[in-house]
Every structure is written in C-alpha cells, then in structure tokens.
Amino acid sequence: MDPVICTVDVALLTLTAEGLEVALLKREHAPFKGVAALPGGYIHARTDVDARDAARRVLLDKTGIAAPYLEQLATFSGAARDPRGWSISIAYYALVPATTIAQTERDEVRLHSVDRLPPLPFDHGDIIGTAVSRLRSKSQYSSLPCHLLGDVFTLPQLQRVYEVLMGESINKVSFRRKMTEMDMLDPVDGQFESGAHRPAQLYRLKPAFREQLQLLERGL
Amino acid sequence: MDPVICTVDVALLTLTAEGLEVALLKREHAPFKGVAALPGGYIHARTDVDARDAARRVLLDKTGIAAPYLEQLATFSGAARDPRGWSISIAYYALVPATTIAQTERDEVRLHSVDRLPPLPFDHGDIIGTAVSRLRSKSQYSSLPCHLLGDVFTLPQLQRVYEVLMGESINKVSFRRKMTEMDMLDPVDGQFESGAHRPAQLYRLKPAFREQLQLLERGL
DNA sequence: CGAATAGTGTCTGTAAGACAGTATCTG
DNA sequence: CAGATACTGTCTTACAGACACTATTCG
C-alpha cells in the first residue's frame, strides 16, 4: 500500500456585478507558498468523519464561511499534480451569496472572476473549470442557482441569476411558469423591494430545498 | 498527515434479459473474505498514473475486461466504511455489452440484478445505487446507453435499452427523431438483423462518440 | 402624469406523441 | 399470402416563446 497524499479542496463560488467569481487565498506553506489557490488542506483522519466533513472544516477554517450548499464535485488524482508525490484531492464546490463573502472577517479571501484567473498551482484551474461547468449545467434544470442569492429574493433577481449562469436571456412568462412548476418558493408577505417602480414580491426557498435540489423534467 | 487507505472500486454494469446487472466477485482477502463485492483494490502509486488508470488496471486484473466506457462516479470516504481504518474509495462505473461478460475467461465474475443484491461489504451497496441512478439519469439526455450494446445494433434494440433504463415506453417516432437530432450513428450498409419479419438497419456509433457522450438539449 | 419595472392573459409556432399506413422479411 | 416487425407520413395535442396589456411604485 503505497503512501498517497489525501487532501480536499473547495471551489467557493459566488455571483457579483463582475459575474461568476471564485474565492482564492494565498498559500501559507510550500509548495507554491504565497500563490493564490483554492482553500484546501489535508484530510484529518483522527477528527474528520468523512471527506465532506473535512471540506466543511477546511472552508470554515480558511475563510470563516459555513456554506449552506456544499456538494462533491470530483476527485483529482495522480503522480503529476503535486510535487510532493502521488496525491488525491477530493474537490467540493460551495455556493454562497456575495454578501456572505463581503461580511467575512478574513480579508485574505479574494474573489477572482472565473474568466480571468491568475496562474494557479496544482490542477486548481481544472477544478475551478469543472466546478463552473457543473454549476452552469445543473442550473439548466434545477434549483441550484437559488443558493447564490440571500435568504429572501425576488423572481426578477432569480431570473437574472439564471440568465447570467446560462449566458442567455430567458422568456419571463416561461421562467415564471417553471418556477411555479418547481413549487420550491414560499412568498414572504408584506415585504417588497423598493425603487422608482413597482416593487417585486419577495420569496424564500422552501425548507425542503435548502440542501436538496428540486429538479425539472424538461429543463430551463 | 494521518494515514488513509486509498482504493478504487468499479461498478461494472450491463443489460441482460434479467434487466440491469452488476458484476460482483468473491473477495480473496480479509476483511469480508469470500463475500461477493465490487472489483476493487488499492491504488498503486508506484505504477498507476492516476485513479482512472488504477480503476482500469483493477477492472482488467480482476475481471479480464477492458471496458471501453469508464467514468468516475464519486468518492466514498470516512472512518466507518472499512474496519481497517479511515479510507477512501474513488468509485468508477463501466458499461459493457452482456456478451463481453459472457466471453470473459474468469468465471468468478457473477452478474447480479441491481434490484436483488446480496448483502454487500463496505458501502458497496451505496456505490451501486449511485451508479445505477447516474446511469438512469444520464440515459435521459445522452448517448450513454449505446455502450450497453455491442459494436453494431439496430434502432429497435437501442430503443428497448433506453426503455428498460428509463422504465417507460418511448414513442417510436419521437425516439427516431431524437436519434437523428443527436447525429451520432452511422448506418452499416448491407447488414441486417434476421427473423421472420422485416430486418432492421444496423448502425454503429460514430467514432467521435466512443468515449465522449453526445448530449440532448431537451432530453429523451 | 410619465418613467420604470413587476406581473399576467393570450396568441402562435414548434416539438412531442398518437395513429395509421407502407415496406420487407419468413414460412 | 398471413404474420411479424421495421419504418414513415400526418394529425393532434401540449408546451415554450412572443407580445401586449395591466399594476404599482417614485418623482
């Protein structure tokens, strides 16, 4: 049984005015000390229940963020990806509203547009690329994009999130039909967005879909 | 850096008259010696390029099968899944035509219906369950089921495969429209299936889709 | 009241499914 | 030529998108 380096990495994604962004931190130790990279670390077999638990711990320790949505992405492995030796990274991706990152105490956490990434160590570029395509793909037929917004949000806000992720505009009537069909939103009465126009109804994700996604038969 | 047991497991799936089946072998070593389990084994960091390479090696060594379609499924991990200690299994799933399994020399390889599985060691039941739902889900919108058939096949055969996987009958006209839209099949001229009826046109997967799937916009 | 955005009713075109007809083989 | 299955043409139905209209706020 040859020794293998076992790590987890987390692609923490959020949506800002700049578009889709990923959180990077400067590495504290060699190799690649000082280079911006995904938050990650060794699996602690003594204390972590499983890899998901390790990912949650690493994300909280390095960014101060307890992400409500955390899903396994894929496992990256091999002899070539880490100069220290044959290694495994069980990669996860997490979604948070942009406000969550703005509010964290750790100002080491820096957001980078996924379309303009700096040179990244290991295969972190591949991990981010895989995370972004997974997010875009799942957005076509699930409630996943809701997790990029805060606790309450309006349908026009949600539609803009879907549109940015899918890279195309969506018919308003169809979008609202689909949201009704998905039956995943609870209206929040008496609350509205303000501005020089008609305010929009606020909604909240139904509790059943906070961790479990709602899927659509036919997409969009 | 705590020690972690690093393994790969492969859910080798095929379609027979009994429905969807998975290949199991009796374990040669403790723990669970003699119990039917997925083909799997330690990662050999000295010789395996990466985990996919390990999965291919393990599958070939244990079953004699070089599966043309092999895809990473998910990674199962934790302190509780293996009595030897904190472990990782990078799970893959492979699809082969039933004839490939019938032709292998190894008669230790036994097919089991995925609906009537014996008690399984570790979390192999979860791995098979995840593999089956991944296969069923991807069958709704991709060319994946083609890999359960041999090199050449007819459209009625392919439709039956889709129907068994999705558990519902498909409209013949719609099915053929979708296959035309996917544009992934080459007709094999001059060859036909025989029987007491009109023979069907034979097709072959276009080379571009032997490893890469073709996806549909709207499913089915 | 005008500008701006939210929300809805309705029409139309496209795509999926039903059905029935034709085609081609065996015995 | 009867039976069986492959294939195809066409009608109907369901759903997605376009469009326009109403609703509600601010200044």
Coordinates of C-alpha atoms (C1' of nucleotides) in Angstrom, one line a residue, chain D:
Chain D
dC1 C1' -50.5 -14.6 -48.6
dA2 C1' -50.5 -14.4 -43.4
dG3 C1' -47.9 -12.9 -39.7
dA4 C1' -44.5 -10.2 -37.7
dT5 C1' -41.6 -6.4 -37.2
dA6 C1' -39.4 -2.1 -39.4
dC7 C1' -40.1 2.2 -41.0
dT8 C1' -42.6 6.6 -42.3
dG9 C1' -46.3 10.3 -43.2
dT10 C1' -49.6 13.0 -40.9
dC11 C1' -52.8 14.7 -37.5
dT12 C1' -53.4 16.3 -32.8
dT13 C1' -52.1 18.0 -28.6
dA14 C1' -49.1 20.2 -25.3
dC15 C1' -45.8 23.4 -24.2
dA16 C1' -42.4 27.3 -24.8
dG17 C1' -41.8 31.9 -26.5
dA18 C1' -43.6 36.5 -28.3
dC19 C1' -46.3 40.3 -27.4
dA20 C1' -49.1 43.2 -25.3
dC21 C1' -51.6 44.8 -21.6
dT22 C1' -52.4 45.9 -16.7
dA23 C1' -50.4 47.0 -11.9
dT24 C1' -47.7 49.7 -8.8
dT25 C1' -44.3 52.5 -7.3
dC26 C1' -41.5 57.3 -7.4
dG27 C1' -40.8 62.0 -8.6

